[in-house]
Each structure stands twice: as structure tokens, then as C-alpha cells.
mmCIF file of C-alpha atoms in Angstrom:
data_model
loop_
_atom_site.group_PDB
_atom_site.id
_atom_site.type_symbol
_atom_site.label_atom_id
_atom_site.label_comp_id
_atom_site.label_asym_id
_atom_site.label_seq_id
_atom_site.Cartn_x
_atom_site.Cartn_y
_atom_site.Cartn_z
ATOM 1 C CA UNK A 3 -17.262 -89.207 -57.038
ATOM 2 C CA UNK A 4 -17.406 -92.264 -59.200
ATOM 3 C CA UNK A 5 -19.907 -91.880 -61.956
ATOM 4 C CA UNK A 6 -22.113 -95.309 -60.645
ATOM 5 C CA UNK A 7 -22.130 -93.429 -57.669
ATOM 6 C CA UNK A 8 -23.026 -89.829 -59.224
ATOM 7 C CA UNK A 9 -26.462 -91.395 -60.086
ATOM 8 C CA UNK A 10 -27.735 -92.808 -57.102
ATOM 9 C CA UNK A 11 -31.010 -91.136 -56.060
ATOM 10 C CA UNK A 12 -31.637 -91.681 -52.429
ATOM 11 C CA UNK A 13 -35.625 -91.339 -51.325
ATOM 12 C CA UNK A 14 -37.080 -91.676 -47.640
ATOM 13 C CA UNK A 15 -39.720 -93.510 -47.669
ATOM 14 C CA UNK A 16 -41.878 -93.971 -44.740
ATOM 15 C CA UNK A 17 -45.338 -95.324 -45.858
ATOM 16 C CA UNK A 18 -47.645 -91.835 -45.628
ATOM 17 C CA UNK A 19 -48.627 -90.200 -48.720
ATOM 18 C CA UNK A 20 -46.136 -87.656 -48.971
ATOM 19 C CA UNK A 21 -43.872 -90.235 -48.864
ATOM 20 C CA UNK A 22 -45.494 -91.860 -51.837
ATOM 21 C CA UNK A 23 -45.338 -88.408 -53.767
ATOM 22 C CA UNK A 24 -41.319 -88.509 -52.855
ATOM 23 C CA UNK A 25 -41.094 -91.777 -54.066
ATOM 24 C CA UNK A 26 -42.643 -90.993 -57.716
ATOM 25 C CA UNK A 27 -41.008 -87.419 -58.066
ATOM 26 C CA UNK A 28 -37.598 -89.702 -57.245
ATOM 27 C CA UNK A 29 -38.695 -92.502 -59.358
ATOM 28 C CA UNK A 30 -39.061 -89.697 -62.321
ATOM 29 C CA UNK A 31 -35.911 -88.335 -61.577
ATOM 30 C CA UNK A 32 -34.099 -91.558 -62.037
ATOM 31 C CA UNK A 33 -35.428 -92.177 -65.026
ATOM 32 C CA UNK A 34 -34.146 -88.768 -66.632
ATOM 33 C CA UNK A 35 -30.910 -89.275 -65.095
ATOM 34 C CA UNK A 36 -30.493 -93.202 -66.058
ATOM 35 C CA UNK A 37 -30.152 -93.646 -62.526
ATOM 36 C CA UNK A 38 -30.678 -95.969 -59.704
ATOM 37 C CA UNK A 39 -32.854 -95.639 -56.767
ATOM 38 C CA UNK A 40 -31.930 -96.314 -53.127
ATOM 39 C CA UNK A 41 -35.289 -96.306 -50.867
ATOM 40 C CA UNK A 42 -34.781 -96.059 -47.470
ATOM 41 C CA UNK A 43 -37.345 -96.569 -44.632
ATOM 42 C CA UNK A 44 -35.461 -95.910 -40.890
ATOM 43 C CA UNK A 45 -37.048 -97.196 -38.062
ATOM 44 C CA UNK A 46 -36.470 -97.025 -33.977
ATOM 45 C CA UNK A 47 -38.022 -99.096 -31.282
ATOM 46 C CA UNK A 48 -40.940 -96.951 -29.414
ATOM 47 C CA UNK A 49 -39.804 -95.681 -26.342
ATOM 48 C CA UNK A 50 -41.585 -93.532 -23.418
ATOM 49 C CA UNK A 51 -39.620 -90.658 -21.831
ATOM 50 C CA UNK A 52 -36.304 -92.414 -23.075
ATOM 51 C CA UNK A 53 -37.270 -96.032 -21.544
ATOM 52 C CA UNK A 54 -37.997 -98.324 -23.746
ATOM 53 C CA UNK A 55 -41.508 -99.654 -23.934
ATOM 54 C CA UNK A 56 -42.102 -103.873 -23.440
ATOM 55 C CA UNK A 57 -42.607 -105.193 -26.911
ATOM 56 C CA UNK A 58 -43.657 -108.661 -27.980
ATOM 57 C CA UNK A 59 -41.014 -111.106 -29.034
ATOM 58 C CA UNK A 60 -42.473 -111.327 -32.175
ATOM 59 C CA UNK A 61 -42.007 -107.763 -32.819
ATOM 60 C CA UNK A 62 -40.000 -106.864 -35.808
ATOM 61 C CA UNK A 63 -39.632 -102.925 -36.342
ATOM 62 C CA UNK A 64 -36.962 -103.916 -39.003
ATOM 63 C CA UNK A 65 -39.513 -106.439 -40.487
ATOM 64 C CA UNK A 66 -41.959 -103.906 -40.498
ATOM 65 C CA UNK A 67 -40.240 -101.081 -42.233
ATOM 66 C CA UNK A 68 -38.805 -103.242 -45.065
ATOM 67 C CA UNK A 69 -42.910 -104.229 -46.081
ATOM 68 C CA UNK A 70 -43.770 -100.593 -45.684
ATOM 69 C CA UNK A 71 -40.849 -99.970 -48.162
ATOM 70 C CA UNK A 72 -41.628 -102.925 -50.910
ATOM 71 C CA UNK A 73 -44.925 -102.080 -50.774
ATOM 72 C CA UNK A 74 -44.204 -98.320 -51.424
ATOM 73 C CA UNK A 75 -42.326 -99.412 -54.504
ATOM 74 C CA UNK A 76 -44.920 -101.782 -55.942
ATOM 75 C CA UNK A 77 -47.730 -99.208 -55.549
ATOM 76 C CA UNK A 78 -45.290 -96.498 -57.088
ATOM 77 C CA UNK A 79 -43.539 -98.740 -59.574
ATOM 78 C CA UNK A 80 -45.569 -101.672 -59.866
ATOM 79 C CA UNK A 81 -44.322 -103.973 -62.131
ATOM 80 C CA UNK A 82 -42.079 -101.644 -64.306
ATOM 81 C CA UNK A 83 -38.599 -102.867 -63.613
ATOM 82 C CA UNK A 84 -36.641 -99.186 -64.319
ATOM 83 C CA UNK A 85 -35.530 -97.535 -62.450
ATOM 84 C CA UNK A 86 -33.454 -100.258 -60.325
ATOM 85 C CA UNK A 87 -34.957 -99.552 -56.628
ATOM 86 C CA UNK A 88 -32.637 -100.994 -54.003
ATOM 87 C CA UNK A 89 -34.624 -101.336 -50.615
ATOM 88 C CA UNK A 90 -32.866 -100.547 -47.435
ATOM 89 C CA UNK A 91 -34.221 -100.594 -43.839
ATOM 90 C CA UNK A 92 -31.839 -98.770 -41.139
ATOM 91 C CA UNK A 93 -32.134 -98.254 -37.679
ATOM 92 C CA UNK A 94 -32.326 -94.958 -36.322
ATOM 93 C CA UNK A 95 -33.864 -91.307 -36.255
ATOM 94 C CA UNK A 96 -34.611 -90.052 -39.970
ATOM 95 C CA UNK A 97 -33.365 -86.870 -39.778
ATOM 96 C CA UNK A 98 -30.142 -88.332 -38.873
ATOM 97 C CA UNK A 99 -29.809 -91.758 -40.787
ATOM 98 C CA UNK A 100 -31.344 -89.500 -44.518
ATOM 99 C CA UNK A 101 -28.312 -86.813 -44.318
ATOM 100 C CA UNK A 102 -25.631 -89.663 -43.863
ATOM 101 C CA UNK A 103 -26.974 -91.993 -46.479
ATOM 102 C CA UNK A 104 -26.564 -88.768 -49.252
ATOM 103 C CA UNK A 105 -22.788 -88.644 -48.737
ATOM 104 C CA UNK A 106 -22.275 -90.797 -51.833
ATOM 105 C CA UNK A 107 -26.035 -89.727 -53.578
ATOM 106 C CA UNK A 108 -26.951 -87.448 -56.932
ATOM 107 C CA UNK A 109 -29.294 -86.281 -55.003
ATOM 108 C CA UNK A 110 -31.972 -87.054 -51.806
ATOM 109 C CA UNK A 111 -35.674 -86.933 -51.958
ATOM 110 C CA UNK A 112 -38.204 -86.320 -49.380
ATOM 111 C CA UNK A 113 -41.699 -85.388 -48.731
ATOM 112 C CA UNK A 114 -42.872 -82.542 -46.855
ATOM 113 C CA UNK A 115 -44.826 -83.217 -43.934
ATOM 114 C CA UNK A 116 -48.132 -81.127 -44.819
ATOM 115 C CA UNK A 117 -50.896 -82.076 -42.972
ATOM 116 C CA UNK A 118 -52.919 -78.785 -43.586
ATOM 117 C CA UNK A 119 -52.780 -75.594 -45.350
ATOM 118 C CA UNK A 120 -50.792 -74.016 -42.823
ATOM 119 C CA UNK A 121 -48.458 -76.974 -41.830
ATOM 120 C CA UNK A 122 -47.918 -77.703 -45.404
ATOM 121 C CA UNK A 123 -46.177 -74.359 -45.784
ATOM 122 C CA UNK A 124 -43.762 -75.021 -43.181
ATOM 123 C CA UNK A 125 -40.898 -78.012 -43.623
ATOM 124 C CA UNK A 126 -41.042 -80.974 -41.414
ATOM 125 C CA UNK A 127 -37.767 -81.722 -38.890
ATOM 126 C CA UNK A 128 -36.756 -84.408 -40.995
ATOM 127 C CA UNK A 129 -36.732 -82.477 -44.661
ATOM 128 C CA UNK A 130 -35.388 -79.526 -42.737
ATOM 129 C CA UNK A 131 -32.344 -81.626 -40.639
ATOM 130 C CA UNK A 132 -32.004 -83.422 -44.962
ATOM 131 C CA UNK A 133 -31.774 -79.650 -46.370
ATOM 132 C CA UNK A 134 -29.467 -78.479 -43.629
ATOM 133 C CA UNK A 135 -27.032 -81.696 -43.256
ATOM 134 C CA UNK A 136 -27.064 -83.428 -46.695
ATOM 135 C CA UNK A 137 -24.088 -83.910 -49.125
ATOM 136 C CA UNK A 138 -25.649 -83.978 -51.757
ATOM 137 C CA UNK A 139 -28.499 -81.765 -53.633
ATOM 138 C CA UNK A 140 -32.219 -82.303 -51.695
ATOM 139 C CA UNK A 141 -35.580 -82.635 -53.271
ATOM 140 C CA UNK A 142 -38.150 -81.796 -50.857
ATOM 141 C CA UNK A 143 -41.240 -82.700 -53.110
ATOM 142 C CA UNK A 144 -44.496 -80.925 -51.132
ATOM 143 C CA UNK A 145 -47.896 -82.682 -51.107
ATOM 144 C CA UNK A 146 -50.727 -82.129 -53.732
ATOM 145 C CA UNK A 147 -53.471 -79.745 -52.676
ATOM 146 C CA UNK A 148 -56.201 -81.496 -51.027
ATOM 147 C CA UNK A 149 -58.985 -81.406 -53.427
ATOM 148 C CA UNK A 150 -61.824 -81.631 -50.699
#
């Protein structure tokens, strides 16, 4: 693997808060390894039962997941300008789309899905299909402790 390509950090990013915590422990990471970051929100139209559901014209899932991503990156980075953070938007189920965008990654980065006590001690689909499928090393960075 080329070295440029040795550190890329690759981080799902999907707007919730454990994203947000993915995107910083990522961000960090970069920054010890002089790397670059590669955000990634994935998005699918809505269906029901496999049909998909009438939409607008004016709807823009693609649209919609690259503001989620910038504004991930200015809440997490604001205006710092390292590490480089290259925004990408694809189409397509996460736990399939994070896996194939590690095959030429350092490593990948993803929040667990913890919504409680006891579903934060389990993984989510996605960081599970990321730990099983990746090519690279995976980071799944768990929530903080709710402090309520």
C-alpha cells in the first residue's frame, strides 16, 4: 500500500452523537498519524416493505447527507484546518458501503450505537458488519456515559 494511502483514516459519519464521538476520536487519530481524514455519510432512499416510498421532487437524500457531514466536521473541527477532512456522500447501506471504502484506509472509525446501558454494551449492525468485513484495522469508539 502506497504510503499517501497508508494514512487515510476513514470515519462514518451519520449526524447522531456517537457519530460525533467517532468523528473526534478519528480526527485525534489523524493528527498523531499526520494523516488525512475521509468522512463518509451513506445514504438510501426510504422505502416500505422493499417499495419505494413517493418522495418530493425536491428531495435530495444525497443533498442531505453531504450537510449532515460538513456540519459534523465544523462542529468537530471548526475552523482548525488539520487534519485534511475530505467529505464524501455514497449511496447505499452502511454496513456495506464502510467495509468497502477501508480497502485502501489506515484504519476505519465508527461509533457504537448505545442508546442505553444495556444496548451500549452490545455493537450496532453497522460497527459489527465494519469489524467483520473491513480491510483495514477498525475503531469502534463507544459513547460517553450518560451523566444524567
Amino acid at each position: 500500500m502506497p504510503e499517501a494511502e497508508q494514512s487515510k483514516i476513514v470515519v462514518g459519519v451519520d449526524g447522531s452523537e456517537p457519530s460525533l464521538v467517532a468523528l473526534q476520536a478519528a480526527v485525534d487519530l489523524a493528527r498523531v498519524l499526520n494523516g488525512k481524514l475521509e468522512v463518509v455519510t451513506v445514504w438510501d432512499f426510504p422505502t416500505a416493505t422493499g417499495i419505494p416510498v413517493p418522495l418530493p421532487p425536491e428531495f435530495n437524500p444525497a443533498a442531505i447527507a453531504a450537510e449532515v457531514a460538513d456540519a459534523a466536521v465544523r462542529k468537530v473541527l471548526g475552523s482548525e484546518s488539520e487534519p485534511a477532512a475530505e467529505v464524501k456522500t455514497v449511496e447505499g447501506r452502511p454496513r456495506v458501503v464502510l467495509p468497502a471504502m477501508s480497502r485502501d484506509a489506515r484504519m476505519l472509525v465508527v461509533g457504537s450505537n448505545g442508546h442505553n446501558r444495556i444496548e451500549g454494551a452490545l455493537l450496532g449492525s453497522v460497527s459489527e458488519s465494519c469489524v467483520r468485513h473491513a480491510s483495514c484495522p477498525v475503531l469502534v469508539v463507544p459513547s460517553p456515559p450518560d451523566r444524567s
